[in-house]
Amino acid sequence: MAAHHHHHHDEPTGESLIEAAAAALTHAGEQWTGMRAEVFEALVARDRPASAYDVAEDVSKARGKRVAANSVYRILDLFVATNLARRVESANAYIANPHPGCRHDCIFLICDACGRAVHIDDDKLTGALVEAAKNAGFADIRPVVELRGVCADCSSGLSG
């Protein structure tokens, strides 16, 4: 796997990321509907991985009427399939992909204290995992690596 550069969409309002997500979903042959936009916006607004129930609650509050979690699950599954979101497997939660136009492997660093998840890229590491899986006879490999520990913010509070 080659190294790659990401254009991060980090405007304070998140509008750039939302526009990139809409374009990526449309490019994948799917429609960017009002409900899908609301689910993505709710996901972007969270600073931690969110469950489908968390997102459904946020969208329900914004709409002023109840939104079923199973509808949100379907949309989140579509977002994962089209690279707009990533699933944090160990937490059964989702985070918005900060670079939806780039398909690559996933490495999450998850803080056991605050729940924060940081996504990092290390093509050398994930490339080795893919190669090992291919050598074991696997195909269509999508590494998702999760490392748990305590983030710098939380660990500095522990040492004081």
PDB file of C-alpha atoms in Angstrom:
ATOM      1  CA  MET A   1       0.000   0.000   0.000  1.00  0.00           C
ATOM      2  CA  ALA A   2       1.357   3.398  -0.922  1.00  0.00           C
ATOM      3  CA  ALA A   3       1.395   6.379   1.346  1.00  0.00           C
ATOM      4  CA  HIS A   4      -1.362   8.829   0.642  1.00  0.00           C
ATOM      5  CA  HIS A   5      -2.309  12.386   1.461  1.00  0.00           C
ATOM      6  CA  HIS A   6      -5.679  13.374   2.892  1.00  0.00           C
ATOM      7  CA  HIS A   7      -7.447  16.662   2.543  1.00  0.00           C
ATOM      8  CA  HIS A   8      -9.005  17.112   5.964  1.00  0.00           C
ATOM      9  CA  HIS A   9     -12.279  18.989   6.095  1.00  0.00           C
ATOM     10  CA  ASP A  10     -11.882  20.774   9.390  1.00  0.00           C
ATOM     11  CA  GLU A  11     -13.779  24.018   9.110  1.00  0.00           C
ATOM     12  CA  PRO A  12     -15.353  24.932  12.450  1.00  0.00           C
ATOM     13  CA  THR A  13     -18.887  24.419  11.128  1.00  0.00           C
ATOM     14  CA  GLY A  14     -18.087  21.143   9.401  1.00  0.00           C
ATOM     15  CA  GLU A  15     -19.719  22.391   6.196  1.00  0.00           C
ATOM     16  CA  SER A  16     -16.741  21.351   4.076  1.00  0.00           C
ATOM     17  CA  LEU A  17     -16.909  17.795   5.421  1.00  0.00           C
ATOM     18  CA  ILE A  18     -20.660  17.617   4.879  1.00  0.00           C
ATOM     19  CA  GLU A  19     -20.278  18.824   1.285  1.00  0.00           C
ATOM     20  CA  ALA A  20     -17.513  16.262   0.672  1.00  0.00           C
ATOM     21  CA  ALA A  21     -19.705  13.503   2.116  1.00  0.00           C
ATOM     22  CA  ALA A  22     -22.661  14.499  -0.062  1.00  0.00           C
ATOM     23  CA  ALA A  23     -20.434  14.482  -3.143  1.00  0.00           C
ATOM     24  CA  ALA A  24     -18.890  11.108  -2.237  1.00  0.00           C
ATOM     25  CA  LEU A  25     -22.293   9.496  -1.651  1.00  0.00           C
ATOM     26  CA  THR A  26     -23.650  10.873  -4.921  1.00  0.00           C
ATOM     27  CA  HIS A  27     -20.504   9.676  -6.731  1.00  0.00           C
ATOM     28  CA  ALA A  28     -21.193   6.195  -5.274  1.00  0.00           C
ATOM     29  CA  GLY A  29     -24.585   6.252  -7.013  1.00  0.00           C
ATOM     30  CA  GLU A  30     -26.654   6.949  -3.901  1.00  0.00           C
ATOM     31  CA  GLN A  31     -28.922   9.890  -3.116  1.00  0.00           C
ATOM     32  CA  TRP A  32     -28.060  12.499  -0.492  1.00  0.00           C
ATOM     33  CA  THR A  33     -31.511  12.761   1.114  1.00  0.00           C
ATOM     34  CA  GLY A  34     -32.606  15.064   3.906  1.00  0.00           C
ATOM     35  CA  MET A  35     -32.625  12.206   6.415  1.00  0.00           C
ATOM     36  CA  ARG A  36     -29.151  11.044   5.357  1.00  0.00           C
ATOM     37  CA  ALA A  37     -27.881  14.613   5.679  1.00  0.00           C
ATOM     38  CA  GLU A  38     -29.362  14.912   9.178  1.00  0.00           C
ATOM     39  CA  VAL A  39     -27.795  11.607  10.272  1.00  0.00           C
ATOM     40  CA  PHE A  40     -24.396  12.641   8.912  1.00  0.00           C
ATOM     41  CA  GLU A  41     -24.626  16.081  10.531  1.00  0.00           C
ATOM     42  CA  ALA A  42     -25.500  14.468  13.879  1.00  0.00           C
ATOM     43  CA  LEU A  43     -22.515  12.149  13.540  1.00  0.00           C
ATOM     44  CA  VAL A  44     -20.167  15.039  12.685  1.00  0.00           C
ATOM     45  CA  ALA A  45     -21.429  17.054  15.655  1.00  0.00           C
ATOM     46  CA  ARG A  46     -20.298  14.399  18.139  1.00  0.00           C
ATOM     47  CA  ASP A  47     -16.738  14.424  19.431  1.00  0.00           C
ATOM     48  CA  ARG A  48     -16.856  10.730  20.363  1.00  0.00           C
ATOM     49  CA  PRO A  49     -18.036   7.607  18.533  1.00  0.00           C
ATOM     50  CA  ALA A  50     -21.825   7.495  18.631  1.00  0.00           C
ATOM     51  CA  SER A  51     -24.230   4.580  18.641  1.00  0.00           C
ATOM     52  CA  ALA A  52     -27.182   4.475  16.277  1.00  0.00           C
ATOM     53  CA  TYR A  53     -29.375   5.218  19.298  1.00  0.00           C
ATOM     54  CA  ASP A  54     -27.335   8.334  20.104  1.00  0.00           C
ATOM     55  CA  VAL A  55     -27.659   9.543  16.517  1.00  0.00           C
ATOM     56  CA  ALA A  56     -31.387   8.706  16.414  1.00  0.00           C
ATOM     57  CA  GLU A  57     -31.892  10.750  19.581  1.00  0.00           C
ATOM     58  CA  ASP A  58     -30.007  13.734  18.116  1.00  0.00           C
ATOM     59  CA  VAL A  59     -31.945  13.591  14.847  1.00  0.00           C
ATOM     60  CA  SER A  60     -35.232  13.168  16.733  1.00  0.00           C
ATOM     61  CA  LYS A  61     -34.522  16.307  18.764  1.00  0.00           C
ATOM     62  CA  ALA A  62     -33.610  18.267  15.628  1.00  0.00           C
ATOM     63  CA  ARG A  63     -36.748  17.110  13.803  1.00  0.00           C
ATOM     64  CA  GLY A  64     -39.082  17.431  16.749  1.00  0.00           C
ATOM     65  CA  LYS A  65     -40.356  13.899  16.194  1.00  0.00           C
ATOM     66  CA  ARG A  66     -39.096  10.415  16.946  1.00  0.00           C
ATOM     67  CA  VAL A  67     -36.735   8.772  14.473  1.00  0.00           C
ATOM     68  CA  ALA A  68     -36.358   5.000  14.738  1.00  0.00           C
ATOM     69  CA  ALA A  69     -32.890   3.661  15.507  1.00  0.00           C
ATOM     70  CA  ASN A  70     -33.316   0.927  12.864  1.00  0.00           C
ATOM     71  CA  SER A  71     -33.636   3.617  10.170  1.00  0.00           C
ATOM     72  CA  VAL A  72     -30.461   5.237  11.470  1.00  0.00           C
ATOM     73  CA  TYR A  73     -28.690   1.844  11.496  1.00  0.00           C
ATOM     74  CA  ARG A  74     -29.486   1.383   7.792  1.00  0.00           C
ATOM     75  CA  ILE A  75     -28.129   4.833   6.966  1.00  0.00           C
ATOM     76  CA  LEU A  76     -24.994   4.291   9.075  1.00  0.00           C
ATOM     77  CA  ASP A  77     -24.405   0.945   7.336  1.00  0.00           C
ATOM     78  CA  LEU A  78     -24.676   2.755   3.995  1.00  0.00           C
ATOM     79  CA  PHE A  79     -22.219   5.393   5.232  1.00  0.00           C
ATOM     80  CA  VAL A  80     -19.730   2.690   6.235  1.00  0.00           C
ATOM     81  CA  ALA A  81     -20.155   0.902   2.887  1.00  0.00           C
ATOM     82  CA  THR A  82     -19.566   4.153   0.981  1.00  0.00           C
ATOM     83  CA  ASN A  83     -16.698   5.317   3.213  1.00  0.00           C
ATOM     84  CA  LEU A  84     -18.508   8.275   4.813  1.00  0.00           C
ATOM     85  CA  ALA A  85     -18.255   6.793   8.296  1.00  0.00           C
ATOM     86  CA  ARG A  86     -16.211   4.245  10.176  1.00  0.00           C
ATOM     87  CA  ARG A  87     -17.538   1.689  12.631  1.00  0.00           C
ATOM     88  CA  VAL A  88     -15.677   1.337  15.904  1.00  0.00           C
ATOM     89  CA  GLU A  89     -16.309  -2.380  16.296  1.00  0.00           C
ATOM     90  CA  SER A  90     -15.543  -2.758  20.011  1.00  0.00           C
ATOM     91  CA  ALA A  91     -17.940   0.055  20.925  1.00  0.00           C
ATOM     92  CA  ASN A  92     -20.639  -0.709  18.318  1.00  0.00           C
ATOM     93  CA  ALA A  93     -20.422   2.976  17.465  1.00  0.00           C
ATOM     94  CA  TYR A  94     -19.692   5.170  14.467  1.00  0.00           C
ATOM     95  CA  ILE A  95     -17.602   8.215  13.627  1.00  0.00           C
ATOM     96  CA  ALA A  96     -17.628  10.390  10.536  1.00  0.00           C
ATOM     97  CA  ASN A  97     -14.738   9.728   8.175  1.00  0.00           C
ATOM     98  CA  PRO A  98     -12.762  12.999   7.968  1.00  0.00           C
ATOM     99  CA  HIS A  99     -11.744  12.196   4.377  1.00  0.00           C
ATOM    100  CA  PRO A 100     -14.681  10.431   2.709  1.00  0.00           C
ATOM    101  CA  GLY A 101     -13.119  10.414  -0.764  1.00  0.00           C
ATOM    102  CA  CYS A 102     -10.221   8.197   0.321  1.00  0.00           C
ATOM    103  CA  ARG A 103     -10.590   4.472   0.902  1.00  0.00           C
ATOM    104  CA  HIS A 104      -7.947   3.037   3.187  1.00  0.00           C
ATOM    105  CA  ASP A 105      -7.517   0.809   6.171  1.00  0.00           C
ATOM    106  CA  CYS A 106      -8.549   1.780   9.678  1.00  0.00           C
ATOM    107  CA  ILE A 107      -6.515   2.054  12.851  1.00  0.00           C
ATOM    108  CA  PHE A 108      -8.342   3.443  15.897  1.00  0.00           C
ATOM    109  CA  LEU A 109      -6.790   4.487  19.186  1.00  0.00           C
ATOM    110  CA  ILE A 110      -9.602   4.346  21.767  1.00  0.00           C
ATOM    111  CA  CYS A 111      -9.374   5.958  25.199  1.00  0.00           C
ATOM    112  CA  ASP A 112     -10.782   3.748  27.947  1.00  0.00           C
ATOM    113  CA  ALA A 113     -11.231   6.779  30.213  1.00  0.00           C
ATOM    114  CA  CYS A 114     -13.124   9.292  28.023  1.00  0.00           C
ATOM    115  CA  GLY A 115     -14.203   7.176  25.038  1.00  0.00           C
ATOM    116  CA  ARG A 116     -12.453   9.350  22.466  1.00  0.00           C
ATOM    117  CA  ALA A 117     -11.413   7.555  19.272  1.00  0.00           C
ATOM    118  CA  VAL A 118      -8.535   8.814  17.169  1.00  0.00           C
ATOM    119  CA  HIS A 119      -8.150   7.506  13.634  1.00  0.00           C
ATOM    120  CA  ILE A 120      -4.606   7.146  12.336  1.00  0.00           C
ATOM    121  CA  ASP A 121      -3.122   5.917   9.071  1.00  0.00           C
ATOM    122  CA  ASP A 122      -0.154   3.591   8.916  1.00  0.00           C
ATOM    123  CA  ASP A 123      -0.065   1.902   5.535  1.00  0.00           C
ATOM    124  CA  LYS A 124       3.074  -0.031   6.457  1.00  0.00           C
ATOM    125  CA  LEU A 125       1.323  -1.686   9.402  1.00  0.00           C
ATOM    126  CA  THR A 126      -1.969  -2.384   7.664  1.00  0.00           C
ATOM    127  CA  GLY A 127      -0.122  -3.500   4.531  1.00  0.00           C
ATOM    128  CA  ALA A 128       1.647  -6.151   6.594  1.00  0.00           C
ATOM    129  CA  LEU A 129      -1.718  -7.317   7.969  1.00  0.00           C
ATOM    130  CA  VAL A 130      -3.222  -7.518   4.485  1.00  0.00           C
ATOM    131  CA  GLU A 131      -0.216  -9.461   3.219  1.00  0.00           C
ATOM    132  CA  ALA A 132      -0.457 -11.926   6.127  1.00  0.00           C
ATOM    133  CA  ALA A 133      -4.173 -12.426   5.453  1.00  0.00           C
ATOM    134  CA  LYS A 134      -3.546 -12.996   1.737  1.00  0.00           C
ATOM    135  CA  ASN A 135      -0.868 -15.547   2.631  1.00  0.00           C
ATOM    136  CA  ALA A 136      -3.500 -17.319   4.745  1.00  0.00           C
ATOM    137  CA  GLY A 137      -5.823 -17.494   1.721  1.00  0.00           C
ATOM    138  CA  PHE A 138      -8.113 -14.547   2.466  1.00  0.00           C
ATOM    139  CA  ALA A 139      -9.337 -12.081  -0.167  1.00  0.00           C
ATOM    140  CA  ASP A 140     -11.161  -8.741  -0.118  1.00  0.00           C
ATOM    141  CA  ILE A 141      -9.444  -7.793   3.136  1.00  0.00           C
ATOM    142  CA  ARG A 142     -10.377  -4.629   5.034  1.00  0.00           C
ATOM    143  CA  PRO A 143      -8.273  -4.229   8.157  1.00  0.00           C
ATOM    144  CA  VAL A 144      -9.867  -2.549  11.137  1.00  0.00           C
ATOM    145  CA  VAL A 145      -7.421  -2.328  14.023  1.00  0.00           C
ATOM    146  CA  GLU A 146      -8.447  -1.036  17.437  1.00  0.00           C
ATOM    147  CA  LEU A 147      -5.963  -0.260  20.172  1.00  0.00           C
ATOM    148  CA  ARG A 148      -7.277   0.596  23.619  1.00  0.00           C
ATOM    149  CA  GLY A 149      -5.491   2.673  26.229  1.00  0.00           C
ATOM    150  CA  VAL A 150      -5.643   6.097  27.849  1.00  0.00           C
ATOM    151  CA  CYS A 151      -5.273   9.260  25.748  1.00  0.00           C
ATOM    152  CA  ALA A 152      -2.743  11.984  26.567  1.00  0.00           C
ATOM    153  CA  ASP A 153      -5.409  14.300  28.023  1.00  0.00           C
ATOM    154  CA  CYS A 154      -6.718  11.649  30.405  1.00  0.00           C
ATOM    155  CA  SER A 155      -3.301  10.271  31.316  1.00  0.00           C
ATOM    156  CA  SER A 156      -2.006  13.739  32.266  1.00  0.00           C
ATOM    157  CA  GLY A 157      -4.872  13.969  34.751  1.00  0.00           C
ATOM    158  CA  LEU A 158      -3.847  10.616  36.223  1.00  0.00           C
ATOM    159  CA  SER A 159      -0.244  11.607  36.850  1.00  0.00           C
ATOM    160  CA  GLY A 160      -1.077  14.809  38.763  1.00  0.00           C
TER     161      GLY A 160
END
